[in-house]
Each structure stands twice: as C-alpha cells, then as structure tokens.
mmCIF file of C-alpha atoms in Angstrom:
data_model
loop_
_atom_site.group_PDB
_atom_site.id
_atom_site.type_symbol
_atom_site.label_atom_id
_atom_site.label_comp_id
_atom_site.label_asym_id
_atom_site.label_seq_id
_atom_site.Cartn_x
_atom_site.Cartn_y
_atom_site.Cartn_z
ATOM 1 C CA UNK A 1 -0.124 0.035 0.003
ATOM 2 C CA UNK A 2 1.184 3.491 -0.740
ATOM 3 C CA UNK A 3 1.882 6.113 1.905
ATOM 4 C CA UNK A 4 -0.519 8.440 3.252
ATOM 5 C CA UNK A 5 0.543 12.064 3.411
ATOM 6 C CA UNK A 6 -1.071 14.379 6.098
ATOM 7 C CA UNK A 7 -2.350 17.648 4.843
ATOM 8 C CA UNK A 8 -0.952 19.153 8.053
ATOM 9 C CA UNK A 9 0.215 18.053 11.485
ATOM 10 C CA UNK A 10 -1.658 20.250 13.777
ATOM 11 C CA UNK A 11 -5.470 20.843 13.625
ATOM 12 C CA UNK A 12 -7.615 23.067 15.583
ATOM 13 C CA UNK A 13 -11.384 24.126 16.188
ATOM 14 C CA UNK A 14 -11.068 26.176 12.943
ATOM 15 C CA UNK A 15 -10.818 22.776 11.190
ATOM 16 C CA UNK A 16 -13.826 21.121 13.008
ATOM 17 C CA UNK A 17 -15.962 20.893 9.957
ATOM 18 C CA UNK A 18 -13.289 18.896 8.053
ATOM 19 C CA UNK A 19 -12.581 16.495 10.829
ATOM 20 C CA UNK A 20 -14.306 13.394 12.088
ATOM 21 C CA UNK A 21 -13.430 11.073 15.104
ATOM 22 C CA UNK A 22 -15.636 8.079 14.156
ATOM 23 C CA UNK A 23 -14.111 4.787 15.473
ATOM 24 C CA UNK A 24 -10.939 6.658 16.926
ATOM 25 C CA UNK A 25 -9.633 5.119 19.901
ATOM 26 C CA UNK A 26 -8.839 6.792 23.164
ATOM 27 C CA UNK A 27 -5.987 5.290 25.004
ATOM 28 C CA UNK A 28 -5.922 7.838 27.823
ATOM 29 C CA UNK A 29 -6.965 10.986 29.113
ATOM 30 C CA UNK A 30 -5.419 13.607 31.389
ATOM 31 C CA UNK A 31 -6.503 16.835 33.235
ATOM 32 C CA UNK A 32 -3.523 19.040 32.573
ATOM 33 C CA UNK A 33 -3.357 20.985 35.747
ATOM 34 C CA UNK A 34 -2.837 24.853 35.820
ATOM 35 C CA UNK A 35 -3.815 25.046 32.238
ATOM 36 C CA UNK A 36 -7.418 24.102 32.406
ATOM 37 C CA UNK A 37 -6.744 21.796 29.480
ATOM 38 C CA UNK A 38 -8.199 18.247 28.927
ATOM 39 C CA UNK A 39 -5.995 16.056 26.985
ATOM 40 C CA UNK A 40 -6.602 12.746 25.076
ATOM 41 C CA UNK A 41 -4.159 10.261 23.614
ATOM 42 C CA UNK A 42 -5.941 8.940 20.507
ATOM 43 C CA UNK A 43 -5.498 6.818 17.305
ATOM 44 C CA UNK A 44 -7.075 8.947 14.550
ATOM 45 C CA UNK A 45 -8.411 7.090 11.653
ATOM 46 C CA UNK A 46 -7.576 9.292 8.551
ATOM 47 C CA UNK A 47 -8.939 6.832 5.785
ATOM 48 C CA UNK A 48 -10.990 3.603 5.722
ATOM 49 C CA UNK A 49 -9.886 1.259 2.730
ATOM 50 C CA UNK A 50 -12.554 -0.834 1.277
ATOM 51 C CA UNK A 51 -11.763 -4.510 0.832
ATOM 52 C CA UNK A 52 -10.723 -5.760 -2.539
ATOM 53 C CA UNK A 53 -12.311 -9.140 -3.113
ATOM 54 C CA UNK A 54 -11.800 -11.888 -1.942
ATOM 55 C CA UNK A 55 -10.953 -9.703 1.224
ATOM 56 C CA UNK A 56 -13.963 -9.047 3.426
ATOM 57 C CA UNK A 57 -12.552 -6.421 5.818
ATOM 58 C CA UNK A 58 -11.667 -2.712 5.607
ATOM 59 C CA UNK A 59 -8.205 -1.560 6.268
ATOM 60 C CA UNK A 60 -7.305 1.854 7.696
ATOM 61 C CA UNK A 61 -4.629 4.673 7.747
ATOM 62 C CA UNK A 62 -4.269 5.373 11.378
ATOM 63 C CA UNK A 63 -2.011 7.940 13.164
ATOM 64 C CA UNK A 64 -1.311 8.567 16.855
ATOM 65 C CA UNK A 65 -2.430 12.083 18.118
ATOM 66 C CA UNK A 66 -2.744 14.196 20.876
ATOM 67 C CA UNK A 67 -6.085 15.973 21.258
ATOM 68 C CA UNK A 68 -6.300 18.762 23.763
ATOM 69 C CA UNK A 69 -9.279 20.992 24.556
ATOM 70 C CA UNK A 70 -8.626 24.286 26.154
ATOM 71 C CA UNK A 71 -10.144 26.364 28.890
ATOM 72 C CA UNK A 72 -12.350 23.338 29.931
ATOM 73 C CA UNK A 73 -15.114 23.658 32.481
ATOM 74 C CA UNK A 74 -18.220 21.835 33.612
ATOM 75 C CA UNK A 75 -16.895 18.340 32.806
ATOM 76 C CA UNK A 76 -19.801 15.587 32.896
ATOM 77 C CA UNK A 77 -18.776 11.820 32.252
ATOM 78 C CA UNK A 78 -21.094 8.786 31.854
ATOM 79 C CA UNK A 79 -18.973 5.792 31.071
ATOM 80 C CA UNK A 80 -19.932 2.084 31.454
ATOM 81 C CA UNK A 81 -17.737 -0.814 30.109
ATOM 82 C CA UNK A 82 -16.934 -4.086 31.463
ATOM 83 C CA UNK A 83 -13.139 -4.148 30.788
ATOM 84 C CA UNK A 84 -11.388 -0.683 30.945
ATOM 85 C CA UNK A 85 -8.995 -0.885 28.085
ATOM 86 C CA UNK A 86 -9.912 1.895 25.880
ATOM 87 C CA UNK A 87 -12.735 4.060 24.694
ATOM 88 C CA UNK A 88 -14.230 4.152 21.112
ATOM 89 C CA UNK A 89 -15.557 7.372 19.800
ATOM 90 C CA UNK A 90 -18.425 7.512 17.688
ATOM 91 C CA UNK A 91 -17.984 11.177 17.079
ATOM 92 C CA UNK A 92 -17.503 14.669 18.518
ATOM 93 C CA UNK A 93 -20.079 17.340 18.369
ATOM 94 C CA UNK A 94 -20.039 20.980 19.057
ATOM 95 C CA UNK A 95 -23.021 23.113 20.072
ATOM 96 C CA UNK A 96 -24.325 25.910 22.489
ATOM 97 C CA UNK A 97 -21.823 28.514 21.730
ATOM 98 C CA UNK A 98 -21.770 31.151 24.529
ATOM 99 C CA UNK A 99 -19.386 33.885 25.846
ATOM 100 C CA UNK A 100 -16.881 33.266 28.915
ATOM 101 C CA UNK A 101 -16.726 35.948 31.573
ATOM 102 C CA UNK A 102 -13.422 37.102 29.920
ATOM 103 C CA UNK A 103 -15.322 37.469 26.447
ATOM 104 C CA UNK A 104 -14.073 34.296 24.618
ATOM 105 C CA UNK A 105 -16.338 32.083 22.728
ATOM 106 C CA UNK A 106 -16.739 28.596 24.027
ATOM 107 C CA UNK A 107 -18.992 25.575 23.103
ATOM 108 C CA UNK A 108 -20.407 22.506 24.542
ATOM 109 C CA UNK A 109 -18.340 19.563 23.354
ATOM 110 C CA UNK A 110 -19.776 16.197 23.397
ATOM 111 C CA UNK A 111 -17.585 13.143 23.009
ATOM 112 C CA UNK A 112 -19.890 10.301 22.106
ATOM 113 C CA UNK A 113 -18.421 6.733 22.492
ATOM 114 C CA UNK A 114 -19.399 3.211 22.473
ATOM 115 C CA UNK A 115 -18.778 3.058 26.180
ATOM 116 C CA UNK A 116 -20.394 6.252 27.092
ATOM 117 C CA UNK A 117 -20.578 10.063 26.758
ATOM 118 C CA UNK A 118 -18.459 13.009 28.059
ATOM 119 C CA UNK A 119 -19.693 16.688 27.966
ATOM 120 C CA UNK A 120 -17.781 19.758 28.809
ATOM 121 C CA UNK A 121 -17.400 23.490 27.686
ATOM 122 C CA UNK A 122 -14.121 24.620 26.048
ATOM 123 C CA UNK A 123 -12.988 27.491 23.957
ATOM 124 C CA UNK A 124 -11.468 24.991 21.405
ATOM 125 C CA UNK A 125 -8.873 22.287 20.784
ATOM 126 C CA UNK A 126 -5.578 21.553 19.226
ATOM 127 C CA UNK A 127 -5.019 18.126 17.661
ATOM 128 C CA UNK A 128 -1.344 17.229 16.856
ATOM 129 C CA UNK A 129 -0.360 14.103 14.972
ATOM 130 C CA UNK A 130 2.872 12.667 16.662
ATOM 131 C CA UNK A 131 3.887 10.218 14.011
ATOM 132 C CA UNK A 132 3.101 9.438 10.335
ATOM 133 C CA UNK A 133 0.055 7.485 9.573
ATOM 134 C CA UNK A 134 0.496 3.689 9.127
ATOM 135 C CA UNK A 135 -1.720 1.175 7.143
ATOM 136 C CA UNK A 136 -3.532 -1.157 9.557
ATOM 137 C CA UNK A 137 -5.902 -4.076 9.545
ATOM 138 C CA UNK A 138 -7.362 -2.802 12.791
ATOM 139 C CA UNK A 139 -8.565 0.561 13.834
ATOM 140 C CA UNK A 140 -6.057 1.202 16.564
ATOM 141 C CA UNK A 141 -2.257 0.939 16.629
ATOM 142 C CA UNK A 142 -0.470 -1.430 19.061
ATOM 143 C CA UNK A 143 0.923 0.522 21.967
ATOM 144 C CA UNK A 144 4.546 -0.221 20.917
ATOM 145 C CA UNK A 145 3.924 1.035 17.295
ATOM 146 C CA UNK A 146 2.398 4.299 18.512
ATOM 147 C CA UNK A 147 5.137 4.953 21.017
ATOM 148 C CA UNK A 148 3.270 4.181 24.190
ATOM 149 C CA UNK A 149 0.825 6.650 25.962
ATOM 150 C CA UNK A 150 1.871 10.319 25.192
ATOM 151 C CA UNK A 151 0.276 13.738 25.525
ATOM 152 C CA UNK A 152 3.200 15.180 23.657
ATOM 153 C CA UNK A 153 2.434 18.026 21.016
ATOM 154 C CA UNK A 154 5.688 17.408 19.123
ATOM 155 C CA UNK A 155 5.215 15.792 15.753
ATOM 156 C CA UNK A 156 8.171 13.328 15.239
ATOM 157 C CA UNK A 157 7.851 12.373 11.574
ATOM 158 C CA UNK A 158 4.299 13.162 10.724
#
C-alpha cells in the first residue's frame, strides 16, 4: 500500500467541519493542571480502505495524535464498560456557543463513544499528529507502534 500524506500536522477548532473522530480510539486522558486543558491520547482514523475481493474487511490509515481541549469547564462523564482497556469514539459534536466571563467564545463539546458520553465546555482544541500514519488491518495501533501513551504536542515524523 502507498503512503498517506498528512495535509498538516496540527489541527484546531477552525478545522472542525473537516474532521471526524468516528471509530477513533482513546488510549488515555489527562486533566492538565494549571492549564485548564483536557488531553486525550488517541488513534485517529484518517481513511477507511474498502476491501478488495476476496478480502472482506476494511483496512485503515491510522496515526497517533494528541487532542487537547482548552479552557475546559463543567465536565460531565457517563462511561460504562466491563473491561477498561480503551474508549472508542462515535464522534465529537460542538453546540451551544456562549461567551466566557473574559469574552471568549466557548462551546459545549460532546464526545460520544461506544462506552459512554463526556460533555464539557471549552474554547477550542488542538490536535497534533505525533507520527506519520500507518496502514493497519485494525482501527487502532499497537501500543509499541504508537510510542506508548503520550500527551506530547511535538510531531516526530508526521
């Protein structure tokens, strides 16, 4: 399979309409103290490749990324899963724009997943691809291939 070239390494809320997190895997999340940030270590699916007969399963271009929401408040979580290994997103929605006391715009962000939902207000996000995409038979990368758990914003070879 040929390589996949990223359009850019860093994406923000300005790119929201061009992004989709369906079937992205959340490996870890962290409340980044003193910054009011909420970070997620994810495997982002860039492309689904339809099977070529006689194959029956899709393949995927997947890259590890750090997704950080900024100026987070009013976090509400409702997760339920029998084996806490990871979370799988169905999507991320943005709604209910309002002004913060300091005059910034913030939105209600909803992370809808197979295992539950998370809601919070944030002024926006930054998503940084940490490595180049790799072609995979599965929708998530093995831990060793993705460089372990990380909240780093520094793209290596993306």
